[in-house]
């Protein structure tokens, strides 16, 4: 099976983290967003992937390479300007013949197993297109699907309230070759983009069958700090307890935590779910719940909860601590005392916050 993975988005809502790398490579639950996505697609039987990337794609190409790490072959297509998802798909057209394929928005993270269920159902069906949807509270922020008697009768991108349906389009689609005519026939939307939602609505209006797979499981469009943190919580929640590093007798460890090899935990409290990366050093601190620490981090006399801390960060004497923070690689935060409670920091690579003269 082939899949087109759309990864050309700029990740503006995650700046400054996305100045140095695409949002698809930010870590959640100890792995890059894209690693989770490609593993899910591989589990669903995808063997050929077409990555649609923007003009600046060096880091994505380095990360995915030839795709063999996921048992796939990877090809690349460039979307020169952000002109919408239907336009992005058309950029991959040369790599796809008349076969049925999946399309996946590269920052979408879903409950494990949903992609496999959807792909199996779509490939076995006669539908010309199909998509995954989820009932949500705020459908106007998404594309929505209107269903009547189990059949998709209309699709609307970002409907004005009240939305005609609460079934939000999640960003995982299946298409047959009929989609190419639809993509070529639609006009730009009010936001100036060629919307894939409009292309699928075109199929419905021209008598084609459009299916839909309703999921009620986890879904995050990992494009904002809050969504990234919620994805981190979800994937950490899947962890089994495993302690490969050293935890001294003066420390307590509760819940599902993973302490990787080479990590040392001294006089500290670790509350799962929590991931302590390879060669981390934790002293006199409280970590968790819902914290992932990358490799070689040092946390001393601090508390960290609900946060993503990338490789080689140093957090020292931060009181009462960090909460809902995302630190890029090699960030240093020392001697921060928050008078209004824990600090929520969003800091890009190599940032240093420390007292003058100290560090
Ligand atoms: C896109 C789609 C929308 C879908 C959403 C899912 O919106 O156009 O239909 O519901 O992804 O994340 P965008 O993120 O481009 O606003």
CSV table of C-alpha atoms and ligand atoms in Angstrom, one decimal:
chain,number,residue,atom,x,y,z
A,1,UNK,CA,0.0,0.0,0.0
A,2,UNK,CA,1.1,3.6,-0.7
A,3,UNK,CA,0.6,6.6,1.4
A,4,UNK,CA,1.2,10.3,0.9
A,5,UNK,CA,2.4,12.1,4.0
A,6,UNK,CA,1.9,15.8,4.0
A,7,UNK,CA,4.8,17.5,5.9
A,8,UNK,CA,5.1,20.9,4.3
A,9,UNK,CA,3.5,22.9,7.1
A,10,UNK,CA,5.7,25.5,8.7
A,11,UNK,CA,4.7,25.0,12.3
A,12,UNK,CA,4.2,28.7,13.1
A,13,UNK,CA,2.3,28.0,16.3
A,14,UNK,CA,5.2,26.1,17.8
A,15,UNK,CA,7.8,28.9,17.3
A,16,UNK,CA,10.5,29.3,18.5
A,17,UNK,CA,10.9,25.5,18.6
A,18,UNK,CA,10.2,25.2,14.9
A,19,UNK,CA,12.8,27.8,13.8
A,20,UNK,CA,15.4,25.0,13.9
A,21,UNK,CA,13.4,22.0,12.8
A,22,UNK,CA,10.0,21.1,11.5
A,23,UNK,CA,7.2,20.3,14.0
A,24,UNK,CA,7.1,16.8,12.8
A,25,UNK,CA,10.5,16.1,14.4
A,26,UNK,CA,9.6,17.4,17.9
A,27,UNK,CA,9.6,14.7,20.5
A,28,UNK,CA,6.5,13.3,22.2
A,29,UNK,CA,6.7,10.3,24.5
A,30,UNK,CA,10.4,10.0,23.8
A,31,UNK,CA,10.1,9.7,20.0
A,32,UNK,CA,9.7,12.2,17.1
A,33,UNK,CA,6.1,12.9,16.1
A,34,UNK,CA,7.0,11.6,12.6
A,35,UNK,CA,8.4,8.4,14.1
A,36,UNK,CA,5.0,7.6,15.7
A,37,UNK,CA,3.3,8.4,12.4
A,38,UNK,CA,5.6,6.3,10.2
A,39,UNK,CA,5.4,3.4,12.7
A,40,UNK,CA,1.5,3.5,12.5
A,41,UNK,CA,1.5,3.6,8.7
A,42,UNK,CA,4.0,0.7,8.6
A,43,UNK,CA,1.8,-1.3,11.0
A,44,UNK,CA,-1.2,-0.5,8.7
A,45,UNK,CA,0.7,-2.2,5.8
A,46,UNK,CA,2.1,0.9,4.0
A,47,UNK,CA,5.3,0.0,2.1
A,48,UNK,CA,5.8,3.1,-0.1
A,49,UNK,CA,5.6,6.6,1.3
A,50,UNK,CA,5.6,9.8,-0.6
A,51,UNK,CA,6.6,12.7,1.6
A,52,UNK,CA,5.3,16.1,0.5
A,53,UNK,CA,7.8,18.6,1.9
A,54,UNK,CA,8.3,22.3,1.8
A,55,UNK,CA,11.3,24.0,0.1
A,56,UNK,CA,13.4,23.8,3.3
A,57,UNK,CA,13.3,20.1,4.0
A,58,UNK,CA,16.9,19.1,4.9
A,59,UNK,CA,16.0,17.9,8.4
A,60,UNK,CA,13.0,15.8,7.3
A,61,UNK,CA,15.0,14.2,4.5
A,62,UNK,CA,17.8,13.4,7.0
A,63,UNK,CA,15.4,11.9,9.4
A,64,UNK,CA,13.3,9.7,7.1
A,65,UNK,CA,16.1,9.0,4.5
A,66,UNK,CA,15.1,6.1,2.3
A,67,UNK,CA,12.4,5.0,4.7
A,68,UNK,CA,14.1,1.6,5.4
A,69,UNK,CA,14.0,2.2,9.2
A,70,UNK,CA,10.2,1.7,9.0
A,71,UNK,CA,10.4,-1.1,6.3
A,72,UNK,CA,9.3,1.4,3.6
A,73,UNK,CA,10.7,3.1,0.6
A,74,UNK,CA,10.4,6.9,0.8
A,75,UNK,CA,10.1,9.3,-2.1
A,76,UNK,CA,9.9,13.1,-1.9
A,77,UNK,CA,7.8,15.7,-3.6
A,78,UNK,CA,8.1,19.4,-3.0
A,79,UNK,CA,5.2,21.8,-2.4
A,80,UNK,CA,6.8,25.1,-3.2
A,81,UNK,CA,4.2,27.3,-1.5
A,82,UNK,CA,1.6,26.5,1.1
A,83,UNK,CA,-1.5,26.5,-1.1
A,84,UNK,CA,-3.7,24.0,0.7
A,85,UNK,CA,-3.9,20.2,1.2
A,86,UNK,CA,-5.4,19.5,-2.2
A,87,UNK,CA,-2.5,21.4,-3.8
A,88,UNK,CA,-0.1,19.4,-1.6
A,89,UNK,CA,-1.6,16.2,-2.8
A,90,UNK,CA,-1.4,17.2,-6.4
A,91,UNK,CA,2.4,17.8,-5.9
A,92,UNK,CA,2.7,14.1,-5.2
A,93,UNK,CA,0.6,13.1,-8.3
A,94,UNK,CA,3.6,11.9,-10.3
A,95,UNK,CA,4.4,9.2,-7.7
A,96,UNK,CA,0.9,7.7,-7.7
A,97,UNK,CA,-0.7,5.9,-10.6
A,98,UNK,CA,-4.3,4.7,-10.6
A,99,UNK,CA,-4.0,2.8,-7.4
A,100,UNK,CA,-5.9,3.4,-4.1
A,101,UNK,CA,-3.8,5.1,-1.5
A,102,UNK,CA,-3.8,6.7,1.9
A,103,UNK,CA,-3.2,10.4,2.7
A,104,UNK,CA,-2.1,11.5,6.1
A,105,UNK,CA,-1.4,14.9,7.6
A,106,UNK,CA,2.1,14.6,9.1
A,107,UNK,CA,1.4,16.2,12.5
A,108,UNK,CA,-1.6,14.1,13.2
A,109,UNK,CA,-1.3,11.7,16.1
A,110,UNK,CA,-4.0,9.1,16.7
A,111,UNK,CA,-4.8,6.3,19.1
A,112,UNK,CA,-2.6,3.4,18.1
A,113,UNK,CA,-4.4,0.9,15.8
A,114,UNK,CA,-6.9,3.4,14.3
A,115,UNK,CA,-4.9,3.8,11.0
A,116,UNK,CA,-4.8,0.0,10.6
A,117,UNK,CA,-8.5,-0.4,11.1
A,118,UNK,CA,-9.2,2.5,8.7
A,119,UNK,CA,-6.8,1.3,6.0
A,120,UNK,CA,-8.2,-2.3,6.2
A,121,UNK,CA,-11.8,-1.0,5.9
A,122,UNK,CA,-11.0,1.4,3.0
A,123,UNK,CA,-9.0,-1.1,1.0
A,124,UNK,CA,-11.7,-3.8,1.3
A,125,UNK,CA,-14.5,-1.3,0.4
A,126,UNK,CA,-15.8,0.0,-2.9
A,127,UNK,CA,-15.7,3.6,-1.7
A,128,UNK,CA,-14.0,6.2,-3.9
A,129,UNK,CA,-12.8,8.0,-0.9
A,130,UNK,CA,-13.0,7.7,2.9
A,131,UNK,CA,-11.9,9.6,5.9
A,132,UNK,CA,-11.4,9.3,9.7
A,133,UNK,CA,-13.7,11.6,11.7
A,134,UNK,CA,-14.1,12.2,15.4
A,135,UNK,CA,-17.0,13.9,17.4
A,136,UNK,CA,-15.6,17.1,18.9
A,137,UNK,CA,-16.9,20.0,21.0
A,138,UNK,CA,-15.6,22.8,18.7
A,139,UNK,CA,-16.2,21.5,15.1
A,140,UNK,CA,-15.9,25.0,13.6
A,141,UNK,CA,-12.1,24.7,14.0
A,142,UNK,CA,-12.0,21.8,11.6
A,143,UNK,CA,-13.4,20.4,8.4
A,144,UNK,CA,-16.7,18.5,9.2
A,145,UNK,CA,-18.6,15.7,7.6
A,146,UNK,CA,-22.4,15.6,7.4
A,147,UNK,CA,-23.9,12.1,7.4
A,148,UNK,CA,-27.4,10.9,6.6
A,149,UNK,CA,-28.4,7.3,7.0
A,150,UNK,CA,-24.8,6.2,7.4
A,151,UNK,CA,-23.7,8.0,4.1
A,152,UNK,CA,-21.6,11.1,3.8
A,153,UNK,CA,-23.7,13.7,2.1
A,154,UNK,CA,-21.7,16.9,2.5
A,155,UNK,CA,-18.3,18.1,3.7
A,156,UNK,CA,-17.6,21.7,4.9
A,157,UNK,CA,-14.2,23.2,5.8
A,158,UNK,CA,-14.2,25.3,9.0
A,159,UNK,CA,-18.1,25.8,9.1
A,160,UNK,CA,-19.4,28.9,10.8
A,161,UNK,CA,-21.2,28.1,14.1
A,162,UNK,CA,-23.6,26.4,14.4
A,163,UNK,CA,-21.7,23.7,12.5
A,164,UNK,CA,-23.9,21.3,10.6
A,165,UNK,CA,-22.2,18.3,12.3
A,166,UNK,CA,-19.9,17.6,15.2
A,167,UNK,CA,-17.8,15.0,13.2
A,168,UNK,CA,-14.4,16.7,12.7
A,169,UNK,CA,-12.1,15.5,9.9
A,170,UNK,CA,-9.1,14.1,11.6
A,171,UNK,CA,-6.6,14.2,8.7
A,172,UNK,CA,-6.4,10.5,7.6
A,173,UNK,CA,-7.9,9.8,4.2
A,174,UNK,CA,-8.2,7.0,1.7
A,175,UNK,CA,-8.5,7.8,-2.0
A,176,UNK,CA,-9.1,6.1,-5.3
A,177,UNK,CA,-8.0,7.6,-8.7
A,178,UNK,CA,-11.3,9.7,-8.9
A,179,UNK,CA,-9.7,12.2,-6.5
A,180,UNK,CA,-7.4,13.6,-9.2
A,181,UNK,CA,-10.3,15.0,-11.2
A,182,UNK,CA,-11.7,16.5,-8.1
A,183,UNK,CA,-8.4,18.1,-7.1
A,184,UNK,CA,-8.1,19.6,-10.6
A,185,UNK,CA,-11.7,20.9,-10.5
A,186,UNK,CA,-12.0,22.9,-7.3
A,187,UNK,CA,-11.4,26.6,-6.7
A,188,UNK,CA,-9.4,28.2,-3.8
A,189,UNK,CA,-11.4,28.7,-0.6
A,190,UNK,CA,-12.1,31.9,1.3
A,191,UNK,CA,-8.6,31.4,3.0
A,192,UNK,CA,-7.1,31.2,-0.5
A,193,UNK,CA,-6.3,27.4,-0.3
A,194,UNK,CA,-7.2,24.4,-2.4
A,195,UNK,CA,-9.0,22.4,0.3
A,196,UNK,CA,-9.0,18.6,0.3
A,197,UNK,CA,-12.4,18.9,2.0
A,198,UNK,CA,-13.8,20.7,-1.1
A,199,UNK,CA,-12.3,18.0,-3.3
A,200,UNK,CA,-14.0,15.2,-1.3
A,201,UNK,CA,-17.3,17.3,-1.4
A,202,UNK,CA,-16.9,17.5,-5.2
A,203,UNK,CA,-16.8,13.6,-5.2
A,204,UNK,CA,-20.0,13.4,-3.2
A,205,UNK,CA,-21.7,16.0,-5.5
A,206,UNK,CA,-20.7,14.0,-8.5
A,207,UNK,CA,-22.2,10.8,-7.3
A,208,UNK,CA,-19.2,9.0,-5.9
A,209,UNK,CA,-19.3,7.0,-2.7
A,210,UNK,CA,-17.5,8.6,0.3
A,211,UNK,CA,-17.1,6.5,3.4
A,212,UNK,CA,-16.1,7.5,6.9
A,213,UNK,CA,-14.6,5.9,9.9
A,214,UNK,CA,-15.6,7.3,13.3
A,215,UNK,CA,-13.1,7.1,16.1
A,216,UNK,CA,-13.6,8.2,19.6
A,217,UNK,CA,-10.0,7.6,20.7
A,218,UNK,CA,-7.0,9.9,21.2
A,219,UNK,CA,-6.4,12.5,18.5
A,220,UNK,CA,-4.0,15.5,18.5
A,221,UNK,CA,-3.1,17.7,15.7
A,222,UNK,CA,0.4,18.3,17.2
A,223,UNK,CA,0.7,21.9,15.9
A,224,UNK,CA,0.5,23.8,19.2
A,225,UNK,CA,2.2,23.5,22.5
A,226,UNK,CA,-0.9,22.3,24.3
A,227,UNK,CA,-1.5,19.6,21.6
A,228,UNK,CA,2.1,18.5,21.8
A,229,UNK,CA,1.8,18.2,25.6
A,230,UNK,CA,-1.4,16.2,25.3
A,231,UNK,CA,0.2,13.8,22.8
A,232,UNK,CA,3.1,13.5,25.2
A,233,UNK,CA,0.6,12.5,28.0
A,234,UNK,CA,-1.1,9.9,25.7
A,235,UNK,CA,2.1,8.2,24.6
A,236,UNK,CA,3.6,8.2,28.1
A,237,UNK,CA,0.4,6.6,29.2
A,238,UNK,CA,1.3,3.6,27.0
A,239,UNK,CA,4.6,3.0,28.8
A,240,UNK,CA,5.2,-0.2,30.8
A,241,UNK,CA,7.3,0.2,33.9
A,242,UNK,CA,10.9,-0.5,33.2
A,243,UNK,CA,14.0,0.5,35.1
A,244,UNK,CA,17.3,0.0,33.4
A,245,UNK,CA,19.2,2.8,35.1
A,246,UNK,CA,20.1,3.2,38.7
A,247,UNK,CA,17.6,4.4,41.3
A,248,UNK,CA,19.1,4.8,44.8
A,249,UNK,CA,17.4,3.7,48.0
A,250,UNK,CA,16.6,7.3,49.0
A,251,UNK,CA,14.4,7.7,45.9
A,252,UNK,CA,10.7,6.7,45.4
A,253,UNK,CA,9.3,5.6,42.1
A,254,UNK,CA,5.5,5.3,41.5
A,255,UNK,CA,3.4,4.4,38.5
A,256,UNK,CA,4.6,3.4,35.0
A,257,UNK,CA,8.0,4.9,34.5
A,258,UNK,CA,10.8,4.1,32.2
A,259,UNK,CA,14.3,4.9,33.5
A,260,UNK,CA,16.7,4.2,30.5
A,261,UNK,CA,20.1,2.7,30.7
A,262,UNK,CA,22.8,4.8,32.2
A,263,UNK,CA,20.4,7.2,34.0
A,264,UNK,CA,21.0,7.8,37.7
A,265,UNK,CA,18.2,8.9,40.1
A,266,UNK,CA,19.4,10.1,43.6
A,267,UNK,CA,17.2,11.3,46.5
A,268,UNK,CA,14.3,12.0,44.2
A,269,UNK,CA,10.7,11.2,43.6
A,270,UNK,CA,9.6,10.0,40.2
A,271,UNK,CA,5.8,9.9,39.5
A,272,UNK,CA,4.7,8.0,36.4
A,273,UNK,CA,3.9,8.1,33.7
A,274,UNK,CA,7.3,9.4,33.1
A,275,UNK,CA,10.3,8.7,30.8
A,276,UNK,CA,13.8,9.4,32.0
A,277,UNK,CA,16.2,9.2,29.0
A,278,UNK,CA,19.6,7.5,28.6
A,279,UNK,CA,22.4,8.9,30.9
A,280,UNK,CA,20.1,11.5,32.6
A,281,UNK,CA,21.2,12.6,36.1
A,282,UNK,CA,18.4,13.4,38.6
A,283,UNK,CA,19.2,14.6,42.1
A,284,UNK,CA,17.1,15.9,44.9
A,285,UNK,CA,14.2,16.5,42.5
A,286,UNK,CA,10.6,15.6,41.8
A,287,UNK,CA,9.8,14.5,38.2
A,288,UNK,CA,6.3,13.7,36.9
A,289,UNK,CA,3.7,12.9,36.2
A,290,UNK,CA,3.7,13.1,32.4
A,291,UNK,CA,7.3,14.2,31.8
A,292,UNK,CA,9.6,13.0,29.1
A,293,UNK,CA,13.3,13.7,29.5
A,294,UNK,CA,15.5,13.1,26.5
A,295,UNK,CA,19.0,11.7,26.8
A,296,UNK,CA,21.8,13.2,29.0
A,297,UNK,CA,19.6,15.7,30.9
A,298,UNK,CA,20.5,16.9,34.4
A,299,UNK,CA,17.8,17.9,36.9
A,300,UNK,CA,19.0,19.1,40.3
A,301,UNK,CA,16.9,20.4,43.2
A,302,UNK,CA,13.9,21.1,40.9
A,303,UNK,CA,10.4,19.9,40.2
A,304,UNK,CA,9.2,19.1,36.7
A,305,UNK,CA,5.7,18.0,35.7
A,306,UNK,CA,3.6,17.8,32.5
A,307,UNK,CA,6.6,18.7,30.3
A,308,UNK,CA,8.7,17.7,27.4
A,309,UNK,CA,12.4,18.2,27.9
A,310,UNK,CA,14.7,17.4,25.0
A,311,UNK,CA,18.2,16.0,25.0
A,312,UNK,CA,21.1,17.5,27.0
A,313,UNK,CA,19.0,20.0,29.0
A,314,UNK,CA,20.1,21.3,32.5
A,315,UNK,CA,17.4,22.3,35.0
A,316,UNK,CA,18.9,23.3,38.4
A,317,UNK,CA,17.3,24.9,41.4
A,318,UNK,CA,14.1,25.7,39.7
A,319,UNK,CA,11.3,26.3,42.3
A,320,UNK,CA,8.5,25.6,42.7
A,321,UNK,CA,9.4,24.1,39.3
A,322,UNK,CA,8.4,23.7,35.6
A,323,UNK,CA,5.0,22.8,34.5
A,324,UNK,CA,3.6,22.5,30.9
A,325,UNK,CA,7.0,23.5,29.6
A,326,UNK,CA,8.7,22.4,26.4
A,327,UNK,CA,12.5,22.8,26.3
A,328,UNK,CA,14.4,22.2,23.0
A,329,UNK,CA,17.8,20.4,23.1
A,330,UNK,CA,20.7,21.8,25.2
A,331,UNK,CA,18.6,24.4,27.1
A,332,UNK,CA,19.9,25.5,30.5
A,333,UNK,CA,17.5,26.8,33.2
A,334,UNK,CA,19.1,27.6,36.5
A,335,UNK,CA,18.0,29.4,39.7
A,336,UNK,CA,14.5,30.3,38.6
A,337,UNK,CA,12.1,30.9,41.6
A,338,UNK,CA,8.5,31.5,40.4
A,339,UNK,CA,6.6,33.6,42.9
A,340,UNK,CA,3.3,32.8,41.0
A,341,UNK,CA,3.8,29.0,41.0
A,342,UNK,CA,5.5,26.7,38.5
A,343,UNK,CA,6.9,28.2,35.3
A,344,UNK,CA,5.5,27.3,31.9
A,345,UNK,CA,8.5,27.8,29.6
A,346,UNK,CA,8.7,27.3,25.8
A,347,UNK,CA,12.4,27.5,25.0
A,348,UNK,CA,14.2,26.7,21.8
A,349,UNK,CA,17.5,25.0,21.4
A,350,UNK,CA,20.5,26.3,23.4
A,351,UNK,CA,18.6,28.9,25.4
A,352,UNK,CA,20.2,29.8,28.7
A,353,UNK,CA,18.3,31.3,31.6
A,354,UNK,CA,20.6,31.8,34.6
A,355,UNK,CA,21.6,34.5,37.0
A,356,UNK,CA,24.1,37.1,35.8
A,357,UNK,CA,27.7,36.1,36.6
A,358,UNK,CA,26.6,32.6,37.7
A,359,UNK,CA,26.8,30.4,34.6
B,1,LIG,C1,-6.8,20.6,8.1
B,1,LIG,C2,-8.1,20.2,7.2
B,1,LIG,C3,-9.3,20.1,8.1
B,1,LIG,C4,-9.0,19.1,9.2
B,1,LIG,C5,-7.7,19.5,10.0
B,1,LIG,C6,-7.3,18.4,11.0
B,1,LIG,O1,-7.1,21.9,8.6
B,1,LIG,O2,-8.3,21.2,6.2
B,1,LIG,O3,-10.4,19.6,7.3
B,1,LIG,O4,-10.1,19.0,10.1
B,1,LIG,O5,-6.6,19.7,9.1
B,1,LIG,O6,-6.2,18.8,11.8
B,1,LIG,P1,-5.9,23.0,8.8
B,1,LIG,O7,-5.0,22.3,9.9
B,1,LIG,O8,-5.2,23.1,7.5
B,1,LIG,O9,-6.5,24.2,9.3
